[in-house]
Amino acid sequence: MDAAFTAEQDEIRRTLREILGKRCGPDEVKAAVRTAAGHDRELWQQLARQLGLPGIAVAEEYGGVGCAPADLALACEETGRVLLPSPLLATAALCVPLITALGTGTQRSALLPPLAAGGLTAALAVSGPALATALALTGEDTAGHWSGGGRAGGVQARADASGGGWRLYGEVAQVLDGHSAALLLVAAHTGGFARSRTLLFLVREDAPGLVRTRQAVLDETRPQARIELRDVPAELLGDEGADVLGALAATGRTASAVLAAEAVGAAGQALARTVEYVRQREQFGRAIGSFQAVKHRLADLYVQVQAARSAAYYAAWDPDQGGLALAQALEALRLTAGEAIQLHGGIGFTWEHDAHLYFKRAAADELLFGPVHRLRAHAADRAGLFAAPAVVPAGSSGPVPVPAPAHGAAHGAAQDADPAGGPRTTPPASPPAPEKVAV
């Protein structure tokens, strides 16, 4: 593995940081999130034209740049530094991989070029607060119960009686950029209880029966909407035999690496602003950054951020480690943003200061894609850390798995312990059967 960045990647980072530094100050960000779109449309078009930002991970045959997901993660680290409100995550990290993996040739040719050019934005809508589950970030749901499971709730799909497509009905909350996206990818359940399955459908913004309402959210830089589908006509993405759950899980792995890099960028910038502040703020005739207690707190944060950055870069190279990197990055962002508010003193708690924006990003991302402990637990399960140990009995040719003890078997630990004080590696031998004696 070569961890060094290429000249092209360094140029992407430099150019993007220069543009965002001029257009994404705290006041500009606050003004952009209060627009109807929730982001600066002019800046979005500039990033699409000059850098091809939405098409970084789109193949060149569809009008994209043709870079790897690692380049998208690198770009998102820069957008995370300024908390850029944009449809980049919803479009490029969530929807484009799904269309690429599941779409037919006609659908890819029709949708990917405008998505790569920035003229079309997309959003992924999954039922309920289940985005992390649908993307297999916090657990595996091979049955797709989060989409309704054949029972009431979620979004239901049925074939049109005329045979001309599909109809959707239901409601989806917490759809990232769902109020402004021109294209919706809706995960819906179909087949009833007997032939239950989850499929993805394409819904246009002008579809009859579609109602979109922007919601008041904790983090304004991550605008969300509630989608109501009232017998809405939809187009099936791909075919009915597509492995939708597998595609969502694969998308979740790459998206988690992108999100980890974005969180690292935000944490690094929050730390940099805090360091700059403690160098200038004076108390008792000296800068507060010169006090040893403050130095220790900042040193701990620096180690935390650098560890998260290393994990994020590794996940960009190996997306299978994205969940663990995301947990590390979200924790680093939460700790750094909290300490930033504390070390800024009274001004850090005010609405006018931008320290609260980083804290809200940390809390909102953990609610959407976490929490951290579930991300780590799922990564541990995938790695087999909690699998039952195996022992090799005497005279056996191979290991024999030892079943994990039941939750109620803890009271028998004393009887199962070795007389020397350590746990037994093999079950205790059964007492010999009594001998039969003839009388």
PDB file of N, CA and C in Angstrom, residues 127-188:
ATOM      1  N   SER A 127     -37.116   3.787   4.659  1.00  0.00           N
ATOM      2  CA  SER A 127     -38.206   3.936   5.623  1.00  0.00           C
ATOM      3  C   SER A 127     -37.691   4.149   7.033  1.00  0.00           C
ATOM      4  N   GLY A 128     -38.336   5.090   7.724  1.00  0.00           N
ATOM      5  CA  GLY A 128     -38.076   5.290   9.134  1.00  0.00           C
ATOM      6  C   GLY A 128     -36.655   5.729   9.412  1.00  0.00           C
ATOM      7  N   PRO A 129     -36.265   5.735  10.676  1.00  0.00           N
ATOM      8  CA  PRO A 129     -34.883   6.081  11.035  1.00  0.00           C
ATOM      9  C   PRO A 129     -33.956   4.886  10.844  1.00  0.00           C
ATOM     10  N   ALA A 130     -33.905   4.376   9.616  1.00  0.00           N
ATOM     11  CA  ALA A 130     -33.202   3.111   9.363  1.00  0.00           C
ATOM     12  C   ALA A 130     -32.106   3.250   8.332  1.00  0.00           C
ATOM     13  N   LEU A 131     -31.591   4.454   8.120  1.00  0.00           N
ATOM     14  CA  LEU A 131     -30.571   4.626   7.096  1.00  0.00           C
ATOM     15  C   LEU A 131     -29.321   3.806   7.426  1.00  0.00           C
ATOM     16  N   ALA A 132     -28.886   3.837   8.680  1.00  0.00           N
ATOM     17  CA  ALA A 132     -27.701   3.070   9.064  1.00  0.00           C
ATOM     18  C   ALA A 132     -27.929   1.576   8.925  1.00  0.00           C
ATOM     19  N   THR A 133     -29.152   1.108   9.196  1.00  0.00           N
ATOM     20  CA  THR A 133     -29.466  -0.312   9.047  1.00  0.00           C
ATOM     21  C   THR A 133     -29.530  -0.704   7.585  1.00  0.00           C
ATOM     22  N   ALA A 134     -30.167   0.138   6.765  1.00  0.00           N
ATOM     23  CA  ALA A 134     -30.271  -0.174   5.342  1.00  0.00           C
ATOM     24  C   ALA A 134     -28.904  -0.238   4.684  1.00  0.00           C
ATOM     25  N   LEU A 135     -27.971   0.608   5.123  1.00  0.00           N
ATOM     26  CA  LEU A 135     -26.620   0.617   4.563  1.00  0.00           C
ATOM     27  C   LEU A 135     -25.702  -0.390   5.249  1.00  0.00           C
ATOM     28  N   ALA A 136     -26.258  -1.202   6.158  1.00  0.00           N
ATOM     29  CA  ALA A 136     -25.497  -2.251   6.867  1.00  0.00           C
ATOM     30  C   ALA A 136     -24.322  -1.674   7.634  1.00  0.00           C
ATOM     31  N   LEU A 137     -24.513  -0.499   8.234  1.00  0.00           N
ATOM     32  CA  LEU A 137     -23.460   0.108   9.032  1.00  0.00           C
ATOM     33  C   LEU A 137     -23.499  -0.361  10.475  1.00  0.00           C
ATOM     34  N   THR A 138     -24.682  -0.578  11.005  1.00  0.00           N
ATOM     35  CA  THR A 138     -24.821  -0.960  12.410  1.00  0.00           C
ATOM     36  C   THR A 138     -25.384  -2.359  12.591  1.00  0.00           C
ATOM     37  N   GLY A 139     -25.551  -3.096  11.523  1.00  0.00           N
ATOM     38  CA  GLY A 139     -26.051  -4.457  11.627  1.00  0.00           C
ATOM     39  C   GLY A 139     -26.504  -4.978  10.284  1.00  0.00           C
ATOM     40  N   GLU A 140     -26.610  -6.290  10.186  1.00  0.00           N
ATOM     41  CA  GLU A 140     -27.051  -6.937   8.958  1.00  0.00           C
ATOM     42  C   GLU A 140     -28.540  -7.273   9.063  1.00  0.00           C
ATOM     43  N   ASP A 141     -29.295  -6.878   8.059  1.00  0.00           N
ATOM     44  CA  ASP A 141     -30.719  -7.196   7.989  1.00  0.00           C
ATOM     45  C   ASP A 141     -30.976  -7.829   6.628  1.00  0.00           C
ATOM     46  N   THR A 142     -30.680  -9.119   6.523  1.00  0.00           N
ATOM     47  CA  THR A 142     -30.783  -9.793   5.234  1.00  0.00           C
ATOM     48  C   THR A 142     -32.220  -9.940   4.760  1.00  0.00           C
ATOM     49  N   ALA A 143     -33.177  -9.791   5.671  1.00  0.00           N
ATOM     50  CA  ALA A 143     -34.583  -9.899   5.282  1.00  0.00           C
ATOM     51  C   ALA A 143     -35.183  -8.564   4.870  1.00  0.00           C
ATOM     52  N   GLY A 144     -34.452  -7.471   5.125  1.00  0.00           N
ATOM     53  CA  GLY A 144     -34.958  -6.160   4.749  1.00  0.00           C
ATOM     54  C   GLY A 144     -36.176  -5.727   5.534  1.00  0.00           C
ATOM     55  N   HIS A 145     -36.229  -6.069   6.828  1.00  0.00           N
ATOM     56  CA  HIS A 145     -37.396  -5.710   7.639  1.00  0.00           C
ATOM     57  C   HIS A 145     -37.538  -4.198   7.788  1.00  0.00           C
ATOM     58  N   TRP A 146     -36.441  -3.461   7.641  1.00  0.00           N
ATOM     59  CA  TRP A 146     -36.525  -2.003   7.792  1.00  0.00           C
ATOM     60  C   TRP A 146     -37.418  -1.370   6.719  1.00  0.00           C
ATOM     61  N   SER A 147     -37.669  -2.075   5.606  1.00  0.00           N
ATOM     62  CA  SER A 147     -38.488  -1.504   4.535  1.00  0.00           C
ATOM     63  C   SER A 147     -39.970  -1.826   4.684  1.00  0.00           C
ATOM     64  N   GLY A 148     -40.350  -2.451   5.770  1.00  0.00           N
ATOM     65  CA  GLY A 148     -41.753  -2.759   5.996  1.00  0.00           C
ATOM     66  C   GLY A 148     -41.987  -4.208   6.337  1.00  0.00           C
ATOM     67  N   GLY A 149     -41.256  -5.103   5.701  1.00  0.00           N
ATOM     68  CA  GLY A 149     -41.343  -6.509   6.031  1.00  0.00           C
ATOM     69  C   GLY A 149     -42.679  -7.163   5.758  1.00  0.00           C
ATOM     70  N   GLY A 150     -43.486  -6.602   4.857  1.00  0.00           N
ATOM     71  CA  GLY A 150     -44.765  -7.197   4.548  1.00  0.00           C
ATOM     72  C   GLY A 150     -45.875  -6.804   5.497  1.00  0.00           C
ATOM     73  N   ARG A 151     -45.546  -5.968   6.479  1.00  0.00           N
ATOM     74  CA  ARG A 151     -46.555  -5.511   7.424  1.00  0.00           C
ATOM     75  C   ARG A 151     -46.786  -4.018   7.222  1.00  0.00           C
ATOM     76  N   ALA A 152     -47.634  -3.456   8.065  1.00  0.00           N
ATOM     77  CA  ALA A 152     -47.929  -2.035   7.952  1.00  0.00           C
ATOM     78  C   ALA A 152     -46.669  -1.226   8.239  1.00  0.00           C
ATOM     79  N   GLY A 153     -46.564  -0.088   7.598  1.00  0.00           N
ATOM     80  CA  GLY A 153     -45.418   0.781   7.805  1.00  0.00           C
ATOM     81  C   GLY A 153     -44.484   0.766   6.622  1.00  0.00           C
ATOM     82  N   GLY A 154     -43.602   1.738   6.590  1.00  0.00           N
ATOM     83  CA  GLY A 154     -42.648   1.825   5.506  1.00  0.00           C
ATOM     84  C   GLY A 154     -43.307   2.272   4.216  1.00  0.00           C
ATOM     85  N   VAL A 155     -42.672   1.943   3.118  1.00  0.00           N
ATOM     86  CA  VAL A 155     -43.190   2.259   1.793  1.00  0.00           C
ATOM     87  C   VAL A 155     -43.520   0.951   1.098  1.00  0.00           C
ATOM     88  N   GLN A 156     -44.719   0.853   0.557  1.00  0.00           N
ATOM     89  CA  GLN A 156     -45.170  -0.347  -0.131  1.00  0.00           C
ATOM     90  C   GLN A 156     -45.252  -0.075  -1.627  1.00  0.00           C
ATOM     91  N   ALA A 157     -44.921  -1.063  -2.415  1.00  0.00           N
ATOM     92  CA  ALA A 157     -44.958  -0.947  -3.873  1.00  0.00           C
ATOM     93  C   ALA A 157     -45.859  -2.047  -4.440  1.00  0.00           C
ATOM     94  N   ARG A 158     -46.611  -1.695  -5.456  1.00  0.00           N
ATOM     95  CA  ARG A 158     -47.438  -2.685  -6.142  1.00  0.00           C
ATOM     96  C   ARG A 158     -47.372  -2.405  -7.637  1.00  0.00           C
ATOM     97  N   ALA A 159     -47.440  -3.461  -8.396  1.00  0.00           N
ATOM     98  CA  ALA A 159     -47.419  -3.308  -9.846  1.00  0.00           C
ATOM     99  C   ALA A 159     -48.681  -2.612 -10.317  1.00  0.00           C
ATOM    100  N   ASP A 160     -48.525  -1.723 -11.282  1.00  0.00           N
ATOM    101  CA  ASP A 160     -49.667  -1.009 -11.834  1.00  0.00           C
ATOM    102  C   ASP A 160     -50.614  -1.999 -12.508  1.00  0.00           C
ATOM    103  N   ALA A 161     -51.889  -1.811 -12.292  1.00  0.00           N
ATOM    104  CA  ALA A 161     -52.879  -2.734 -12.862  1.00  0.00           C
ATOM    105  C   ALA A 161     -52.818  -2.771 -14.375  1.00  0.00           C
ATOM    106  N   SER A 162     -52.423  -1.659 -14.987  1.00  0.00           N
ATOM    107  CA  SER A 162     -52.329  -1.611 -16.448  1.00  0.00           C
ATOM    108  C   SER A 162     -51.047  -2.228 -16.970  1.00  0.00           C
ATOM    109  N   GLY A 163     -50.156  -2.628 -16.061  1.00  0.00           N
ATOM    110  CA  GLY A 163     -48.896  -3.219 -16.483  1.00  0.00           C
ATOM    111  C   GLY A 163     -47.890  -2.217 -16.975  1.00  0.00           C
ATOM    112  N   GLY A 164     -48.088  -0.950 -16.665  1.00  0.00           N
ATOM    113  CA  GLY A 164     -47.188   0.086 -17.161  1.00  0.00           C
ATOM    114  C   GLY A 164     -46.215   0.613 -16.151  1.00  0.00           C
ATOM    115  N   GLY A 165     -45.970  -0.086 -15.054  1.00  0.00           N
ATOM    116  CA  GLY A 165     -45.010   0.384 -14.073  1.00  0.00           C
ATOM    117  C   GLY A 165     -45.422   0.011 -12.670  1.00  0.00           C
ATOM    118  N   TRP A 166     -45.050   0.852 -11.722  1.00  0.00           N
ATOM    119  CA  TRP A 166     -45.275   0.572 -10.312  1.00  0.00           C
ATOM    120  C   TRP A 166     -45.918   1.779  -9.644  1.00  0.00           C
ATOM    121  N   ARG A 167     -46.550   1.523  -8.502  1.00  0.00           N
ATOM    122  CA  ARG A 167     -47.151   2.556  -7.685  1.00  0.00           C
ATOM    123  C   ARG A 167     -46.627   2.430  -6.255  1.00  0.00           C
ATOM    124  N   LEU A 168     -46.284   3.557  -5.668  1.00  0.00           N
ATOM    125  CA  LEU A 168     -45.741   3.585  -4.312  1.00  0.00           C
ATOM    126  C   LEU A 168     -46.679   4.350  -3.398  1.00  0.00           C
ATOM    127  N   TYR A 169     -46.761   3.861  -2.169  1.00  0.00           N
ATOM    128  CA  TYR A 169     -47.527   4.589  -1.164  1.00  0.00           C
ATOM    129  C   TYR A 169     -46.875   4.343   0.191  1.00  0.00           C
ATOM    130  N   GLY A 170     -46.813   5.403   0.989  1.00  0.00           N
ATOM    131  CA  GLY A 170     -46.165   5.331   2.290  1.00  0.00           C
ATOM    132  C   GLY A 170     -45.526   6.647   2.637  1.00  0.00           C
ATOM    133  N   GLU A 171     -44.663   6.630   3.635  1.00  0.00           N
ATOM    134  CA  GLU A 171     -44.016   7.847   4.116  1.00  0.00           C
ATOM    135  C   GLU A 171     -42.599   7.535   4.545  1.00  0.00           C
ATOM    136  N   VAL A 172     -41.696   8.455   4.259  1.00  0.00           N
ATOM    137  CA  VAL A 172     -40.292   8.317   4.633  1.00  0.00           C
ATOM    138  C   VAL A 172     -39.852   9.601   5.312  1.00  0.00           C
ATOM    139  N   ALA A 173     -39.264   9.491   6.484  1.00  0.00           N
ATOM    140  CA  ALA A 173     -38.722  10.645   7.191  1.00  0.00           C
ATOM    141  C   ALA A 173     -37.200  10.632   7.102  1.00  0.00           C
ATOM    142  N   GLN A 174     -36.601  11.762   7.398  1.00  0.00           N
ATOM    143  CA  GLN A 174     -35.145  11.892   7.467  1.00  0.00           C
ATOM    144  C   GLN A 174     -34.465  11.537   6.144  1.00  0.00           C
ATOM    145  N   VAL A 175     -34.922  12.154   5.068  1.00  0.00           N
ATOM    146  CA  VAL A 175     -34.311  11.961   3.759  1.00  0.00           C
ATOM    147  C   VAL A 175     -33.345  13.110   3.511  1.00  0.00           C
ATOM    148  N   LEU A 176     -32.059  12.807   3.423  1.00  0.00           N
ATOM    149  CA  LEU A 176     -31.054  13.841   3.198  1.00  0.00           C
ATOM    150  C   LEU A 176     -31.295  14.536   1.868  1.00  0.00           C
ATOM    151  N   ASP A 177     -31.435  15.857   1.899  1.00  0.00           N
ATOM    152  CA  ASP A 177     -31.664  16.679   0.706  1.00  0.00           C
ATOM    153  C   ASP A 177     -32.903  16.236  -0.062  1.00  0.00           C
ATOM    154  N   GLY A 178     -33.837  15.619   0.636  1.00  0.00           N
ATOM    155  CA  GLY A 178     -35.029  15.130  -0.039  1.00  0.00           C
ATOM    156  C   GLY A 178     -35.963  16.222  -0.518  1.00  0.00           C
ATOM    157  N   HIS A 179     -35.863  17.413   0.059  1.00  0.00           N
ATOM    158  CA  HIS A 179     -36.759  18.500  -0.334  1.00  0.00           C
ATOM    159  C   HIS A 179     -36.339  19.170  -1.629  1.00  0.00           C
ATOM    160  N   SER A 180     -35.062  19.039  -2.002  1.00  0.00           N
ATOM    161  CA  SER A 180     -34.561  19.747  -3.181  1.00  0.00           C
ATOM    162  C   SER A 180     -34.083  18.827  -4.299  1.00  0.00           C
ATOM    163  N   ALA A 181     -33.915  17.537  -4.033  1.00  0.00           N
ATOM    164  CA  ALA A 181     -33.405  16.619  -5.051  1.00  0.00           C
ATOM    165  C   ALA A 181     -34.423  16.443  -6.168  1.00  0.00           C
ATOM    166  N   ALA A 182     -33.937  16.480  -7.404  1.00  0.00           N
ATOM    167  CA  ALA A 182     -34.826  16.299  -8.552  1.00  0.00           C
ATOM    168  C   ALA A 182     -35.161  14.832  -8.800  1.00  0.00           C
ATOM    169  N   LEU A 183     -34.389  13.928  -8.192  1.00  0.00           N
ATOM    170  CA  LEU A 183     -34.603  12.489  -8.372  1.00  0.00           C
ATOM    171  C   LEU A 183     -34.530  11.811  -7.018  1.00  0.00           C
ATOM    172  N   LEU A 184     -35.499  10.964  -6.739  1.00  0.00           N
ATOM    173  CA  LEU A 184     -35.524  10.212  -5.487  1.00  0.00           C
ATOM    174  C   LEU A 184     -35.343   8.729  -5.776  1.00  0.00           C
ATOM    175  N   LEU A 185     -34.462   8.090  -5.010  1.00  0.00           N
ATOM    176  CA  LEU A 185     -34.322   6.639  -5.021  1.00  0.00           C
ATOM    177  C   LEU A 185     -35.033   6.123  -3.772  1.00  0.00           C
ATOM    178  N   VAL A 186     -36.176   5.506  -3.971  1.00  0.00           N
ATOM    179  CA  VAL A 186     -37.027   5.097  -2.852  1.00  0.00           C
ATOM    180  C   VAL A 186     -36.933   3.589  -2.668  1.00  0.00           C
ATOM    181  N   ALA A 187     -36.565   3.175  -1.470  1.00  0.00           N
ATOM    182  CA  ALA A 187     -36.558   1.754  -1.129  1.00  0.00           C
ATOM    183  C   ALA A 187     -37.946   1.369  -0.664  1.00  0.00           C
ATOM    184  N   ALA A 188     -38.567   0.407  -1.325  1.00  0.00           N
ATOM    185  CA  ALA A 188     -39.936   0.021  -1.020  1.00  0.00           C
ATOM    186  C   ALA A 188     -40.050  -1.490  -0.914  1.00  0.00           C
TER     187      ALA A 188
END
